Amino acid sequence: MRKPIIIANWKMYKTVEEGRKFIAEFPLDKELFSEVEVAICPTFTALQTVGEVFRNTDVKLGAQNLYPVDEGAFTGEISPVMLKELGCSYVILGHSERRHILNETDSFINRKVKCAFKHELLPILCIGETLEERQKGKTEEVCIHQIIEGLEDIDTKDLARMVLAYEPVWAIGSGINASADEAEETIALIRDVIGENLDKEVAEKMRIQYGGSVKPGNIKEFMKKENIDGALVGGASLKADSFYEIIKGARGGKEEE
Ligand code: PEP
């Protein structure tokens, strides 16, 4: 039985002060969070403040990126050692905004995945096709490629602990989500690919989220699906009440599954 996981990606939103306001409004619902794992990935500047408040609670802290070197002359980058020091448990890697705006390649993302594990940070590896790739019938090919290259040479015991987020690029921040059936179909295929190419037990154990315009009104539909274990949430995670509603909806959806 895979524990559902809902992760907030604040992207480049929220000052430290706005982060504080979110925390003050976000209910620390112990019972709910024992059933649904919750992680928040704030901006780097808000990591310390958010992390201090959630330390010793059930809310985990995540970063939105790392540079795959412990320290050095890499102006503007952030080291895994620094993220660990602030209490991060997770790190988002391969987000489509980094792949497409900052031209990150699968082999560079693979270096980051390896580096994350070396520092006991669990990667949330994002994969997904663009609209053009979807229209050309390439969804499967793109996802397989991103998984195989992104997860090359990772130990199976590590693979089972990480999180994969299937995020069709056309659904991110657009308000147009994939239907629950479409997401389930692709995520089931991703699980098969992992089973055939990496490891059967990993395919069973690995949590795979859907991401792309998830809101309180559609989370239940996704969570009713057998292969969907949670959501990576951007826009709707910026308000404490809507993020909390999504977490409640995630539990509700799994109960109705
Ligand atoms: C994301 O940033 O990963 C994301 C899914 O964003 P949104 O929920 O706004 O589509």
CSV table of C-alpha atoms and ligand atoms in Angstrom, one decimal:
chain,number,residue,atom,x,y,z
A,1,MET,CA,0.0,0.0,0.0
A,2,ARG,CA,1.6,3.3,-1.1
A,3,LYS,CA,1.0,6.3,1.2
A,4,PRO,CA,-0.5,9.2,-0.8
A,5,ILE,CA,1.7,12.3,-1.0
A,6,ILE,CA,0.8,15.9,-1.8
A,7,ILE,CA,3.6,18.3,-2.5
A,8,ALA,CA,3.4,22.1,-2.8
A,9,ASN,CA,5.7,23.8,-5.4
A,10,TRP,CA,5.7,27.5,-4.7
A,11,LYS,CA,7.9,28.2,-7.7
A,12,MET,CA,9.2,31.8,-7.6
A,13,TYR,CA,6.3,33.0,-5.5
A,14,LYS,CA,6.2,34.2,-1.9
A,15,THR,CA,8.6,36.4,0.0
A,16,VAL,CA,9.6,35.3,3.5
A,17,GLU,CA,6.8,37.5,4.9
A,18,GLU,CA,4.2,35.8,2.6
A,19,GLY,CA,5.6,32.4,3.6
A,20,ARG,CA,5.0,33.3,7.3
A,21,LYS,CA,1.4,34.3,6.5
A,22,PHE,CA,0.8,31.0,4.7
A,23,ILE,CA,2.2,29.1,7.7
A,24,ALA,CA,-0.1,31.0,10.2
A,25,GLU,CA,-3.1,30.0,8.1
A,26,PHE,CA,-2.2,26.4,7.4
A,27,PRO,CA,-3.9,23.9,9.8
A,28,LEU,CA,-1.4,21.3,11.2
A,29,ASP,CA,-3.9,18.4,11.0
A,30,LYS,CA,-2.0,15.5,12.6
A,31,GLU,CA,-4.6,13.0,11.8
A,32,LEU,CA,-4.9,13.9,8.2
A,33,PHE,CA,-1.1,14.2,7.7
A,34,SER,CA,-0.7,10.7,9.2
A,35,GLU,CA,-2.7,9.4,6.2
A,36,VAL,CA,-1.5,11.8,3.5
A,37,GLU,CA,2.2,12.8,3.5
A,38,VAL,CA,2.6,16.5,2.9
A,39,ALA,CA,5.7,18.4,1.7
A,40,ILE,CA,6.2,22.1,0.9
A,41,CYS,CA,8.9,23.4,-1.5
A,42,PRO,CA,9.2,27.1,-0.9
A,43,THR,CA,11.6,29.6,-2.6
A,44,PHE,CA,15.2,29.3,-1.4
A,45,THR,CA,14.9,32.5,0.6
A,46,ALA,CA,11.9,31.2,2.5
A,47,LEU,CA,13.3,27.7,3.2
A,48,GLN,CA,14.8,28.5,6.6
A,49,THR,CA,11.6,30.3,7.9
A,50,VAL,CA,9.2,27.6,6.6
A,51,GLY,CA,11.6,24.8,7.7
A,52,GLU,CA,11.9,26.1,11.3
A,53,VAL,CA,8.2,26.3,11.8
A,54,PHE,CA,7.5,22.9,10.4
A,55,ARG,CA,10.5,21.2,12.1
A,56,ASN,CA,9.2,18.4,14.4
A,57,THR,CA,5.8,18.4,12.6
A,58,ASP,CA,4.5,16.0,10.0
A,59,VAL,CA,5.0,18.6,7.2
A,60,LYS,CA,8.2,17.9,5.2
A,61,LEU,CA,10.4,20.5,3.7
A,62,GLY,CA,11.5,20.3,0.0
A,63,ALA,CA,13.7,22.4,-2.3
A,64,GLN,CA,13.0,23.3,-5.9
A,65,ASN,CA,16.4,22.5,-7.2
A,66,LEU,CA,20.0,21.7,-6.4
A,67,TYR,CA,23.4,21.9,-8.1
A,68,PRO,CA,25.1,18.5,-8.2
A,69,VAL,CA,28.3,19.5,-6.4
A,70,ASP,CA,28.9,19.9,-2.6
A,71,GLU,CA,30.6,23.3,-2.8
A,72,GLY,CA,32.6,25.4,-5.1
A,73,ALA,CA,32.7,28.3,-7.6
A,74,PHE,CA,29.2,28.0,-9.0
A,75,THR,CA,27.8,31.5,-8.7
A,76,GLY,CA,24.1,31.6,-8.1
A,77,GLU,CA,23.7,27.9,-7.5
A,78,ILE,CA,22.6,26.0,-4.3
A,79,SER,CA,24.4,22.9,-2.8
A,80,PRO,CA,22.7,19.8,-1.4
A,81,VAL,CA,24.7,20.3,1.8
A,82,MET,CA,23.0,23.7,2.3
A,83,LEU,CA,19.6,22.2,1.7
A,84,LYS,CA,20.2,19.4,4.2
A,85,GLU,CA,21.4,22.0,6.7
A,86,LEU,CA,18.0,23.7,6.5
A,87,GLY,CA,16.1,20.5,7.1
A,88,CYS,CA,15.1,19.5,3.5
A,89,SER,CA,13.8,16.0,3.0
A,90,TYR,CA,12.9,16.3,-0.7
A,91,VAL,CA,14.1,18.1,-3.8
A,92,ILE,CA,12.2,18.7,-7.1
A,93,LEU,CA,14.3,17.8,-10.1
A,94,GLY,CA,13.7,18.0,-13.8
A,95,HIS,CA,10.7,20.3,-13.5
A,96,SER,CA,9.5,21.3,-17.0
A,97,GLU,CA,10.2,25.0,-16.3
A,98,ARG,CA,13.8,24.1,-15.8
A,99,ARG,CA,13.9,21.7,-18.7
A,100,HIS,CA,12.4,24.1,-21.1
A,101,ILE,CA,13.3,27.6,-19.9
A,102,LEU,CA,16.8,26.7,-18.5
A,103,ASN,CA,17.5,23.9,-21.0
A,104,GLU,CA,18.3,21.2,-18.5
A,105,THR,CA,19.1,17.9,-20.1
A,106,ASP,CA,18.3,14.4,-18.9
A,107,SER,CA,21.9,13.6,-18.3
A,108,PHE,CA,22.3,16.7,-16.1
A,109,ILE,CA,19.1,15.8,-14.3
A,110,ASN,CA,20.5,12.3,-13.7
A,111,ARG,CA,23.6,13.8,-12.1
A,112,LYS,CA,21.3,15.8,-9.8
A,113,VAL,CA,19.3,12.7,-8.9
A,114,LYS,CA,22.5,10.8,-7.9
A,115,CYS,CA,23.7,13.8,-5.9
A,116,ALA,CA,20.4,14.1,-4.1
A,117,PHE,CA,20.6,10.4,-2.9
A,118,LYS,CA,24.2,10.9,-1.9
A,119,HIS,CA,23.0,13.6,0.5
A,120,GLU,CA,19.9,11.7,1.7
A,121,LEU,CA,17.6,14.1,-0.1
A,122,LEU,CA,14.7,12.3,-1.9
A,123,PRO,CA,14.2,13.4,-5.5
A,124,ILE,CA,10.8,14.3,-6.9
A,125,LEU,CA,11.6,13.7,-10.5
A,126,CYS,CA,9.3,15.5,-13.0
A,127,ILE,CA,8.6,14.1,-16.4
A,128,GLY,CA,6.1,14.8,-19.1
A,129,GLU,CA,5.4,15.7,-22.7
A,130,THR,CA,4.8,19.1,-24.4
A,131,LEU,CA,1.6,19.7,-26.3
A,132,GLU,CA,3.4,19.3,-29.6
A,133,GLU,CA,4.8,16.0,-28.5
A,134,ARG,CA,1.4,14.9,-27.4
A,135,GLN,CA,-0.2,15.9,-30.7
A,136,LYS,CA,2.4,13.9,-32.6
A,137,GLY,CA,1.6,10.8,-30.5
A,138,LYS,CA,5.0,10.9,-28.7
A,139,THR,CA,3.8,11.0,-25.0
A,140,GLU,CA,5.0,7.4,-24.3
A,141,GLU,CA,8.3,7.8,-26.1
A,142,VAL,CA,9.1,11.1,-24.3
A,143,CYS,CA,8.2,9.8,-20.8
A,144,ILE,CA,10.2,6.5,-21.3
A,145,HIS,CA,13.2,8.5,-22.4
A,146,GLN,CA,13.1,10.9,-19.5
A,147,ILE,CA,12.7,8.0,-17.0
A,148,ILE,CA,15.4,5.8,-18.4
A,149,GLU,CA,18.0,8.6,-18.8
A,150,GLY,CA,17.0,10.4,-15.6
A,151,LEU,CA,17.2,7.3,-13.5
A,152,GLU,CA,20.3,5.7,-15.0
A,153,ASP,CA,22.5,3.9,-12.6
A,154,ILE,CA,20.4,4.5,-9.5
A,155,ASP,CA,20.3,1.8,-6.9
A,156,THR,CA,16.9,0.0,-6.7
A,157,LYS,CA,16.6,0.5,-3.0
A,158,ASP,CA,16.9,4.3,-3.6
A,159,LEU,CA,14.5,4.2,-6.6
A,160,ALA,CA,11.7,2.7,-4.4
A,161,ARG,CA,12.0,5.7,-1.9
A,162,MET,CA,11.8,8.5,-4.4
A,163,VAL,CA,8.8,10.2,-6.0
A,164,LEU,CA,8.0,10.5,-9.7
A,165,ALA,CA,5.7,13.3,-10.9
A,166,TYR,CA,4.0,12.9,-14.3
A,167,GLU,CA,3.4,16.5,-15.4
A,168,PRO,CA,2.2,17.0,-18.9
A,169,VAL,CA,3.8,20.4,-19.8
A,170,TRP,CA,0.5,21.7,-21.4
A,171,ALA,CA,-1.3,21.2,-18.1
A,172,ILE,CA,1.1,23.1,-15.9
A,173,GLY,CA,-0.2,26.5,-14.9
A,174,SER,CA,-2.7,26.5,-17.8
A,175,GLY,CA,-5.8,25.7,-15.9
A,176,ILE,CA,-6.4,22.8,-18.3
A,177,ASN,CA,-5.7,19.6,-16.4
A,178,ALA,CA,-5.3,16.2,-18.0
A,179,SER,CA,-8.5,14.1,-17.3
A,180,ALA,CA,-8.1,11.6,-14.5
A,181,ASP,CA,-8.4,8.8,-17.2
A,182,GLU,CA,-5.6,10.3,-19.3
A,183,ALA,CA,-3.4,10.7,-16.3
A,184,GLU,CA,-4.1,7.1,-15.1
A,185,GLU,CA,-3.4,5.7,-18.5
A,186,THR,CA,0.0,7.4,-18.8
A,187,ILE,CA,1.0,6.7,-15.1
A,188,ALA,CA,0.0,3.0,-15.5
A,189,LEU,CA,2.3,2.9,-18.6
A,190,ILE,CA,5.1,4.6,-16.6
A,191,ARG,CA,4.8,1.9,-13.9
A,192,ASP,CA,5.0,-0.8,-16.6
A,193,VAL,CA,8.1,0.8,-18.1
A,194,ILE,CA,9.8,1.0,-14.6
A,195,GLY,CA,8.9,-2.7,-14.0
A,196,GLU,CA,10.3,-3.8,-17.3
A,197,ASN,CA,13.4,-1.7,-17.5
A,198,LEU,CA,14.4,-1.0,-13.9
A,199,ASP,CA,12.8,-3.3,-11.3
A,200,LYS,CA,9.4,-5.0,-10.7
A,201,GLU,CA,9.4,-4.3,-7.0
A,202,VAL,CA,10.3,-0.7,-7.5
A,203,ALA,CA,7.4,-0.3,-9.9
A,204,GLU,CA,5.1,-1.5,-7.2
A,205,LYS,CA,6.6,0.6,-4.4
A,206,MET,CA,7.4,3.9,-6.1
A,207,ARG,CA,4.9,6.7,-5.6
A,208,ILE,CA,3.9,8.4,-8.8
A,209,GLN,CA,2.0,11.7,-8.7
A,210,TYR,CA,0.1,13.6,-11.3
A,211,GLY,CA,0.8,17.3,-11.7
A,212,GLY,CA,-0.8,20.0,-13.8
A,213,SER,CA,-3.6,22.4,-12.7
A,214,VAL,CA,-4.7,20.3,-9.7
A,215,LYS,CA,-7.3,22.1,-7.6
A,216,PRO,CA,-9.5,21.3,-4.7
A,217,GLY,CA,-12.3,20.6,-7.2
A,218,ASN,CA,-10.5,17.9,-9.2
A,219,ILE,CA,-8.1,16.2,-6.8
A,220,LYS,CA,-10.5,13.4,-5.8
A,221,GLU,CA,-11.0,12.2,-9.4
A,222,PHE,CA,-7.2,11.7,-9.7
A,223,MET,CA,-6.9,10.0,-6.4
A,224,LYS,CA,-9.6,7.5,-7.1
A,225,LYS,CA,-7.3,6.0,-9.7
A,226,GLU,CA,-5.3,2.9,-8.8
A,227,ASN,CA,-1.9,4.2,-10.0
A,228,ILE,CA,-2.0,7.8,-8.9
A,229,ASP,CA,-0.5,8.3,-5.5
A,230,GLY,CA,-0.8,12.0,-5.1
A,231,ALA,CA,-0.2,15.4,-6.7
A,232,LEU,CA,2.5,18.0,-7.3
A,233,VAL,CA,0.6,21.3,-6.9
A,234,GLY,CA,1.8,24.7,-8.1
A,235,GLY,CA,-0.8,27.5,-8.3
A,236,ALA,CA,-3.3,26.0,-5.9
A,237,SER,CA,-0.6,25.4,-3.2
A,238,LEU,CA,-0.1,29.1,-2.8
A,239,LYS,CA,-3.1,29.6,-0.6
A,240,ALA,CA,-3.2,27.7,2.7
A,241,ASP,CA,-6.9,27.0,2.5
A,242,SER,CA,-6.9,25.6,-1.1
A,243,PHE,CA,-3.7,23.5,-0.4
A,244,TYR,CA,-5.4,22.1,2.8
A,245,GLU,CA,-8.5,21.3,0.8
A,246,ILE,CA,-6.4,19.4,-1.8
A,247,ILE,CA,-4.8,17.3,1.0
A,248,LYS,CA,-8.3,16.5,2.4
A,249,GLY,CA,-9.5,15.7,-1.1
A,250,ALA,CA,-6.6,13.3,-1.6
A,251,ARG,CA,-7.6,11.3,1.4
A,252,GLY,CA,-11.2,11.4,0.3
A,253,GLY,CA,-10.4,10.2,-3.2
A,254,LYS,CA,-8.3,7.2,-1.9
A,255,GLU,CA,-11.1,6.2,0.5
A,256,GLU,CA,-13.6,6.1,-2.5
A,257,GLU,CA,-11.1,4.2,-4.7
B,1,PEP,C1,3.9,22.6,-11.0
B,1,PEP,O1,4.4,23.6,-10.8
B,1,PEP,O2,4.5,21.5,-10.9
B,1,PEP,C2,2.5,22.5,-11.3
B,1,PEP,C3,1.9,21.4,-11.5
B,1,PEP,O3,1.8,23.8,-11.4
B,1,PEP,P1,0.3,24.0,-11.5
B,1,PEP,O4,-0.4,23.2,-10.4
B,1,PEP,O5,0.1,25.5,-11.3
B,1,PEP,O6,-0.2,23.5,-12.8
